[in-house]
């Protein structure tokens, strides 16, 4: 009888650990540990490569990914450890009849909704595989009271799988967007090299007077469409994001405006390199899942009610936001052209625009980054949810919704990914430099190197001199250097001091 019971238990698929062959336990543990160590070493090697190549922003982004993986592991551990406690939480069966993702055909048909409903019976627990050990007693605890557990073992298992899939999808989609957008921005390097070459060959060229309508930037952004109509100006900005969102004249003008505002002492400043570094620093923020994004996950799951078609409607939110951001960024460039054209009829020398936070929503250019972060996350949520349902319950699952709602969601997801990568992200990278301040974190290392080189040169030049007056002078110089280092985080002054210091060293 014991043998028969053991065979029956093994046949039922509910073999406990004490009756599991040791070679199976050891083999599974070995594979899991090997894969985990391989991924950990791979990330460690990647981090060392990034540090060796002085890619600090990307290294910080990698650390952010590690934090997310650790958080996912902790979530999975909590769900596993607390599964018994969750199953002991009993609720009346009537509570499970509201806000269902699938319409229940009758009281006995629980197969299609077993993941989200808490309707259980002895047959369900006896016939389905037990995903985590020890679930039967907890289920019986509630059934004996005439109630049902808060969440089934199947639901707990699938829930932390979905959380993992969502986080991985978000990181992958964010990385893909940054890679494609970065590749687009790197195409502008030839413009930077052309400008640098012209500056080197021409030197200080004589300034000539030109009518504003003769300047390419003004002709493209002001003369003609939108010159006298606000509506037409916004419409032109909306359409412009779909083709040639940034032209060479746009790049040249905004580059010069940035240099003349923030680092006038160094006209050969590599603006393109600065943009790439700024984008890499922003990637660290975009790749993570902030607490407020987890709040959106809760809201999205809560509103997935049968007949509401929630996921179809919310798929339009990131698309609308993305189009609004692209339109706004294009309109900022147009505003820069309008300011010059409305104030001057002719210009001596090069056209110089004036960056200002006033061009952006709430005078905060950083708002655009947070919106892009939400767009990428929401788009990843849509795609992750689709593949999770498809692989778990199949294409014909009631949770999947009808084909007429699925296809538009997937098409919108692809449009968002491509538009954000090739248009909105490059626009963000250059247009947000037209704010009143630069992105200070990018220059931290350069500021320190410039200050150190400057101080060493001063000491070498003054090393052979003596006297109290000289000592006092050196003391004042050192105090000035410390003061500059403290004030380097204040914005424009830090960059100005940096460029003057680097020019003096050179």
CSV table of N, CA and C in Angstrom, one decimal, residues 189-302:
chain,number,residue,atom,x,y,z
A,189,UNK,N,27.7,63.4,-36.5
A,189,UNK,CA,29.1,63.6,-36.2
A,189,UNK,C,29.8,64.3,-37.4
A,190,UNK,N,29.3,63.9,-38.6
A,190,UNK,CA,29.9,64.5,-39.8
A,190,UNK,C,29.6,66.0,-39.9
A,191,UNK,N,28.5,66.4,-39.3
A,191,UNK,CA,28.2,67.9,-39.2
A,191,UNK,C,29.2,68.6,-38.3
A,192,UNK,N,29.5,67.9,-37.1
A,192,UNK,CA,30.4,68.5,-36.2
A,192,UNK,C,31.8,68.5,-36.8
A,193,UNK,N,32.2,67.5,-37.4
A,193,UNK,CA,33.6,67.5,-38.0
A,193,UNK,C,33.7,68.6,-39.1
A,194,UNK,N,32.6,68.7,-39.9
A,194,UNK,CA,32.6,69.8,-40.9
A,194,UNK,C,32.8,71.2,-40.3
A,195,UNK,N,32.0,71.4,-39.2
A,195,UNK,CA,32.1,72.7,-38.6
A,195,UNK,C,33.5,73.0,-38.0
A,196,UNK,N,34.0,71.9,-37.3
A,196,UNK,CA,35.4,72.0,-36.8
A,196,UNK,C,36.4,72.3,-37.8
A,197,UNK,N,36.3,71.7,-39.0
A,197,UNK,CA,37.2,71.9,-40.1
A,197,UNK,C,37.1,73.3,-40.6
A,198,UNK,N,35.9,73.8,-40.8
A,198,UNK,CA,35.7,75.1,-41.3
A,198,UNK,C,36.3,76.2,-40.3
A,199,UNK,N,36.1,75.9,-39.0
A,199,UNK,CA,36.6,76.8,-38.0
A,199,UNK,C,38.2,76.8,-38.0
A,200,UNK,N,38.8,75.7,-38.2
A,200,UNK,CA,40.2,75.6,-38.3
A,200,UNK,C,40.8,76.2,-39.5
A,201,UNK,N,40.1,76.1,-40.7
A,201,UNK,CA,40.6,76.7,-41.9
A,201,UNK,C,40.4,78.2,-42.0
A,202,UNK,N,39.2,78.6,-41.6
A,202,UNK,CA,38.9,80.0,-41.7
A,202,UNK,C,39.5,80.9,-40.6
A,203,UNK,N,39.7,80.3,-39.4
A,203,UNK,CA,40.2,81.1,-38.3
A,203,UNK,C,39.2,82.2,-38.0
A,204,UNK,N,39.6,83.4,-37.8
A,204,UNK,CA,38.8,84.5,-37.5
A,204,UNK,C,38.4,85.2,-38.8
A,205,UNK,N,37.3,84.8,-39.4
A,205,UNK,CA,36.9,85.4,-40.7
A,205,UNK,C,36.2,86.7,-40.4
A,206,UNK,N,36.3,87.6,-41.4
A,206,UNK,CA,35.6,88.9,-41.3
A,206,UNK,C,34.1,88.7,-41.3
A,207,UNK,N,33.5,89.5,-40.4
A,207,UNK,CA,32.0,89.4,-40.2
A,207,UNK,C,31.3,90.2,-41.4
A,208,UNK,N,30.3,89.5,-41.9
A,208,UNK,CA,29.6,90.2,-43.0
A,208,UNK,C,28.1,90.3,-42.6
A,209,UNK,N,27.4,91.3,-43.1
A,209,UNK,CA,26.0,91.5,-42.7
A,209,UNK,C,25.2,90.8,-43.7
A,210,UNK,N,24.2,90.1,-43.1
A,210,UNK,CA,23.2,89.3,-44.0
A,210,UNK,C,21.8,89.6,-43.5
A,211,UNK,N,20.9,89.6,-44.5
A,211,UNK,CA,19.5,89.7,-44.1
A,211,UNK,C,19.0,88.4,-43.5
A,212,UNK,N,18.2,88.5,-42.5
A,212,UNK,CA,17.7,87.2,-41.9
A,212,UNK,C,17.1,86.2,-42.8
A,213,UNK,N,16.4,86.7,-43.8
A,213,UNK,CA,15.8,85.8,-44.8
A,213,UNK,C,16.8,85.1,-45.7
A,214,UNK,N,18.1,85.5,-45.6
A,214,UNK,CA,19.1,84.8,-46.4
A,214,UNK,C,19.7,83.6,-45.6
A,215,UNK,N,19.4,83.6,-44.3
A,215,UNK,CA,20.0,82.5,-43.5
A,215,UNK,C,19.1,81.3,-43.6
A,216,UNK,N,19.7,80.1,-43.8
A,216,UNK,CA,19.0,78.9,-44.1
A,216,UNK,C,18.1,78.5,-42.9
A,217,UNK,N,18.6,78.7,-41.7
A,217,UNK,CA,17.8,78.3,-40.5
A,217,UNK,C,16.5,79.1,-40.4
A,218,UNK,N,16.6,80.4,-40.7
A,218,UNK,CA,15.4,81.3,-40.7
A,218,UNK,C,14.4,80.9,-41.8
A,219,UNK,N,15.0,80.6,-43.0
A,219,UNK,CA,14.1,80.2,-44.1
A,219,UNK,C,13.3,78.9,-43.8
A,220,UNK,N,14.0,78.0,-43.2
A,220,UNK,CA,13.3,76.7,-42.9
A,220,UNK,C,12.3,76.8,-41.8
A,221,UNK,N,12.6,77.7,-40.8
A,221,UNK,CA,11.8,77.6,-39.6
A,221,UNK,C,10.8,78.8,-39.4
A,222,UNK,N,11.1,79.9,-40.2
A,222,UNK,CA,10.3,81.1,-40.0
A,222,UNK,C,9.6,81.6,-41.3
A,223,UNK,N,10.4,81.8,-42.3
A,223,UNK,CA,9.8,82.4,-43.5
A,223,UNK,C,8.9,81.4,-44.1
A,224,UNK,N,7.7,81.8,-44.5
A,224,UNK,CA,6.7,80.9,-45.1
A,224,UNK,C,5.8,80.3,-44.1
A,225,UNK,N,5.8,79.0,-44.0
A,225,UNK,CA,4.9,78.3,-43.1
A,225,UNK,C,5.0,78.7,-41.7
A,226,UNK,N,4.0,79.2,-41.0
A,226,UNK,CA,4.0,79.5,-39.6
A,226,UNK,C,4.5,80.9,-39.3
A,227,UNK,N,4.9,81.7,-40.3
A,227,UNK,CA,5.5,83.0,-40.0
A,227,UNK,C,4.5,83.9,-39.3
A,228,UNK,N,3.2,83.9,-39.7
A,228,UNK,CA,2.3,84.8,-39.1
A,228,UNK,C,1.1,84.1,-38.5
A,229,UNK,N,1.1,82.8,-38.4
A,229,UNK,CA,0.0,82.0,-37.8
A,229,UNK,C,0.5,81.0,-36.8
A,230,UNK,N,0.0,81.2,-35.6
A,230,UNK,CA,0.4,80.3,-34.5
A,230,UNK,C,0.0,78.9,-34.8
A,231,UNK,N,-1.3,78.7,-35.3
A,231,UNK,CA,-1.8,77.4,-35.6
A,231,UNK,C,-1.0,76.7,-36.6
A,232,UNK,N,-0.6,77.4,-37.7
A,232,UNK,CA,0.2,76.8,-38.8
A,232,UNK,C,1.6,76.5,-38.3
A,233,UNK,N,2.1,77.3,-37.3
A,233,UNK,CA,3.4,77.0,-36.8
A,233,UNK,C,3.4,75.7,-36.0
A,234,UNK,N,2.4,75.5,-35.2
A,234,UNK,CA,2.3,74.3,-34.4
A,234,UNK,C,2.0,73.1,-35.4
A,235,UNK,N,1.2,73.3,-36.4
A,235,UNK,CA,1.0,72.2,-37.4
A,235,UNK,C,2.2,71.8,-38.1
A,236,UNK,N,3.0,72.8,-38.5
A,236,UNK,CA,4.3,72.6,-39.2
A,236,UNK,C,5.2,71.8,-38.2
A,237,UNK,N,5.3,72.1,-37.0
A,237,UNK,CA,6.1,71.4,-36.0
A,237,UNK,C,5.7,70.0,-35.8
A,238,UNK,N,4.3,69.8,-35.9
A,238,UNK,CA,3.8,68.4,-35.7
A,238,UNK,C,4.2,67.5,-36.9
A,239,UNK,N,4.1,68.1,-38.1
A,239,UNK,CA,4.5,67.3,-39.3
A,239,UNK,C,6.0,67.1,-39.4
A,240,UNK,N,6.8,68.1,-39.0
A,240,UNK,CA,8.2,68.1,-39.1
A,240,UNK,C,8.9,67.0,-38.4
A,241,UNK,N,8.3,66.5,-37.3
A,241,UNK,CA,8.9,65.4,-36.5
A,241,UNK,C,9.0,64.1,-37.3
A,242,UNK,N,8.2,63.9,-38.4
A,242,UNK,CA,8.1,62.7,-39.1
A,242,UNK,C,9.2,62.7,-40.2
A,243,UNK,N,9.7,63.8,-40.6
A,243,UNK,CA,10.7,63.8,-41.7
A,243,UNK,C,11.8,64.9,-41.4
A,244,UNK,N,13.0,64.6,-41.5
A,244,UNK,CA,14.1,65.6,-41.3
A,244,UNK,C,13.9,66.4,-40.0
A,245,UNK,N,13.7,65.7,-38.9
A,245,UNK,CA,13.4,66.4,-37.7
A,245,UNK,C,14.5,67.4,-37.3
A,246,UNK,N,15.7,67.1,-37.6
A,246,UNK,CA,16.9,68.0,-37.3
A,246,UNK,C,17.7,68.0,-38.6
A,247,UNK,N,17.9,69.3,-39.1
A,247,UNK,CA,18.7,69.5,-40.3
A,247,UNK,C,20.1,70.0,-39.9
A,248,UNK,N,21.0,70.1,-40.8
A,248,UNK,CA,22.3,70.6,-40.5
A,248,UNK,C,22.2,72.1,-40.1
A,249,UNK,N,21.4,72.9,-40.7
A,249,UNK,CA,21.2,74.3,-40.2
A,249,UNK,C,20.7,74.4,-38.8
A,250,UNK,N,19.8,73.4,-38.4
A,250,UNK,CA,19.3,73.4,-37.0
A,250,UNK,C,20.5,73.1,-36.1
A,251,UNK,N,21.2,72.0,-36.5
A,251,UNK,CA,22.3,71.6,-35.6
A,251,UNK,C,23.4,72.7,-35.5
A,252,UNK,N,23.8,73.3,-36.6
A,252,UNK,CA,24.8,74.4,-36.5
A,252,UNK,C,24.3,75.6,-35.7
A,253,UNK,N,23.1,76.0,-35.8
A,253,UNK,CA,22.6,77.1,-35.1
A,253,UNK,C,22.5,76.8,-33.6
A,254,UNK,N,21.9,75.7,-33.2
A,254,UNK,CA,21.8,75.4,-31.8
A,254,UNK,C,23.1,75.1,-31.2
A,255,UNK,N,24.1,74.5,-31.9
A,255,UNK,CA,25.4,74.3,-31.4
A,255,UNK,C,26.1,75.6,-31.1
A,256,UNK,N,26.0,76.6,-32.0
A,256,UNK,CA,26.6,77.9,-31.7
A,256,UNK,C,25.9,78.6,-30.6
A,257,UNK,N,24.6,78.5,-30.5
A,257,UNK,CA,23.9,79.1,-29.4
A,257,UNK,C,24.3,78.5,-28.0
A,258,UNK,N,24.5,77.2,-28.0
A,258,UNK,CA,24.9,76.6,-26.7
A,258,UNK,C,26.3,77.1,-26.3
A,259,UNK,N,27.2,77.1,-27.3
A,259,UNK,CA,28.6,77.5,-27.1
A,259,UNK,C,28.7,78.9,-26.6
A,260,UNK,N,28.0,79.8,-27.3
A,260,UNK,CA,28.1,81.2,-26.9
A,260,UNK,C,27.5,81.5,-25.6
A,261,UNK,N,26.6,80.6,-25.1
A,261,UNK,CA,25.9,80.8,-23.8
A,261,UNK,C,26.7,80.2,-22.7
A,262,UNK,N,27.2,79.0,-22.9
A,262,UNK,CA,27.8,78.3,-21.8
A,262,UNK,C,29.3,78.1,-21.8
A,263,UNK,N,29.9,78.2,-23.0
A,263,UNK,CA,31.4,78.1,-23.0
A,263,UNK,C,32.0,78.9,-24.2
A,264,UNK,N,31.7,80.2,-24.0
A,264,UNK,CA,32.1,81.2,-25.1
A,264,UNK,C,33.6,81.2,-25.3
A,265,UNK,N,34.4,80.8,-24.2
A,265,UNK,CA,35.9,80.9,-24.4
A,265,UNK,C,36.4,79.8,-25.2
A,266,UNK,N,35.6,78.8,-25.6
A,266,UNK,CA,36.1,77.7,-26.4
A,266,UNK,C,35.2,77.4,-27.6
A,267,UNK,N,35.4,78.2,-28.7
A,267,UNK,CA,34.6,78.0,-29.9
A,267,UNK,C,34.7,76.7,-30.5
A,268,UNK,N,35.8,75.9,-30.2
A,268,UNK,CA,36.0,74.6,-30.8
A,268,UNK,C,35.4,73.5,-29.9
A,269,UNK,N,34.5,73.8,-29.0
A,269,UNK,CA,33.9,72.9,-28.1
A,269,UNK,C,33.2,71.8,-28.9
A,270,UNK,N,33.4,70.5,-28.6
A,270,UNK,CA,32.8,69.4,-29.3
A,270,UNK,C,31.4,69.1,-28.8
A,271,UNK,N,30.5,69.8,-29.4
A,271,UNK,CA,29.1,69.8,-29.0
A,271,UNK,C,28.5,68.4,-29.2
A,272,UNK,N,28.9,67.7,-30.2
A,272,UNK,CA,28.3,66.4,-30.5
A,272,UNK,C,28.7,65.4,-29.5
A,273,UNK,N,30.0,65.4,-29.0
A,273,UNK,CA,30.4,64.5,-28.0
A,273,UNK,C,29.7,64.8,-26.7
A,274,UNK,N,29.5,66.1,-26.4
A,274,UNK,CA,28.7,66.4,-25.2
A,274,UNK,C,27.3,65.8,-25.3
A,275,UNK,N,26.6,65.9,-26.4
A,275,UNK,CA,25.3,65.3,-26.5
A,275,UNK,C,25.3,63.8,-26.3
A,276,UNK,N,26.3,63.1,-26.8
A,276,UNK,CA,26.3,61.7,-26.6
A,276,UNK,C,26.5,61.4,-25.2
A,277,UNK,N,27.4,62.1,-24.5
A,277,UNK,CA,27.6,61.8,-23.0
A,277,UNK,C,26.3,62.2,-22.2
A,278,UNK,N,25.7,63.2,-22.6
A,278,UNK,CA,24.4,63.6,-21.9
A,278,UNK,C,23.3,62.5,-22.1
A,279,UNK,N,23.3,62.0,-23.3
A,279,UNK,CA,22.3,60.9,-23.6
A,279,UNK,C,22.6,59.7,-22.8
A,280,UNK,N,23.9,59.3,-22.7
A,280,UNK,CA,24.3,58.2,-21.9
A,280,UNK,C,23.9,58.4,-20.4
A,281,UNK,N,24.1,59.6,-19.9
A,281,UNK,CA,23.8,59.8,-18.5
A,281,UNK,C,22.3,59.7,-18.3
A,282,UNK,N,21.5,60.2,-19.3
A,282,UNK,CA,20.0,60.0,-19.2
A,282,UNK,C,19.5,58.6,-19.2
A,283,UNK,N,20.3,57.8,-19.9
A,283,UNK,CA,19.9,56.4,-20.1
A,283,UNK,C,19.9,55.7,-18.7
A,284,UNK,N,20.7,56.1,-17.7
A,284,UNK,CA,20.7,55.6,-16.4
A,284,UNK,C,19.3,55.8,-15.7
A,285,UNK,N,18.7,56.9,-16.0
A,285,UNK,CA,17.4,57.2,-15.4
A,285,UNK,C,16.3,56.5,-16.2
A,286,UNK,N,16.4,56.3,-17.5
A,286,UNK,CA,15.3,55.7,-18.3
A,286,UNK,C,15.3,54.2,-18.1
A,287,UNK,N,16.4,53.6,-17.9
A,287,UNK,CA,16.4,52.1,-17.9
A,287,UNK,C,15.8,51.6,-16.6
A,288,UNK,N,15.7,52.4,-15.5
A,288,UNK,CA,15.2,51.9,-14.3
A,288,UNK,C,13.7,52.0,-14.2
A,289,UNK,N,13.1,51.3,-13.2
A,289,UNK,CA,11.7,51.3,-13.0
A,289,UNK,C,11.4,52.0,-11.7
A,290,UNK,N,11.0,53.3,-11.7
A,290,UNK,CA,10.8,54.1,-10.5
A,290,UNK,C,9.6,53.6,-9.8
A,291,UNK,N,9.4,54.1,-8.6
A,291,UNK,CA,8.3,53.7,-7.8
A,291,UNK,C,7.0,54.1,-8.4
A,292,UNK,N,6.9,55.2,-9.0
A,292,UNK,CA,5.6,55.7,-9.6
A,292,UNK,C,5.2,54.8,-10.8
A,293,UNK,N,6.2,54.2,-11.4
A,293,UNK,CA,5.9,53.3,-12.5
A,293,UNK,C,5.2,52.0,-12.0
A,294,UNK,N,5.7,51.6,-10.9
A,294,UNK,CA,5.0,50.4,-10.2
A,294,UNK,C,3.6,50.7,-9.8
A,295,UNK,N,3.3,52.0,-9.5
A,295,UNK,CA,2.0,52.4,-9.2
A,295,UNK,C,1.1,52.3,-10.5
A,296,UNK,N,1.7,52.6,-11.6
A,296,UNK,CA,0.9,52.5,-12.9
A,296,UNK,C,0.6,51.0,-13.2
A,297,UNK,N,1.6,50.1,-12.8
A,297,UNK,CA,1.3,48.7,-13.0
A,297,UNK,C,0.1,48.3,-12.2
A,298,UNK,N,0.0,48.7,-11.0
A,298,UNK,CA,-1.1,48.4,-10.1
A,298,UNK,C,-2.4,48.9,-10.8
A,299,UNK,N,-2.4,50.2,-11.3
A,299,UNK,CA,-3.6,50.7,-11.9
A,299,UNK,C,-4.0,50.0,-13.1
A,300,UNK,N,-3.0,49.6,-14.0
A,300,UNK,CA,-3.3,48.9,-15.2
A,300,UNK,C,-3.9,47.5,-14.9
A,301,UNK,N,-3.3,46.8,-13.9
A,301,UNK,CA,-3.9,45.5,-13.6
A,301,UNK,C,-5.3,45.6,-13.0
A,302,UNK,N,-5.5,46.7,-12.2
A,302,UNK,CA,-6.8,46.9,-11.6
A,302,UNK,C,-7.9,47.1,-12.6
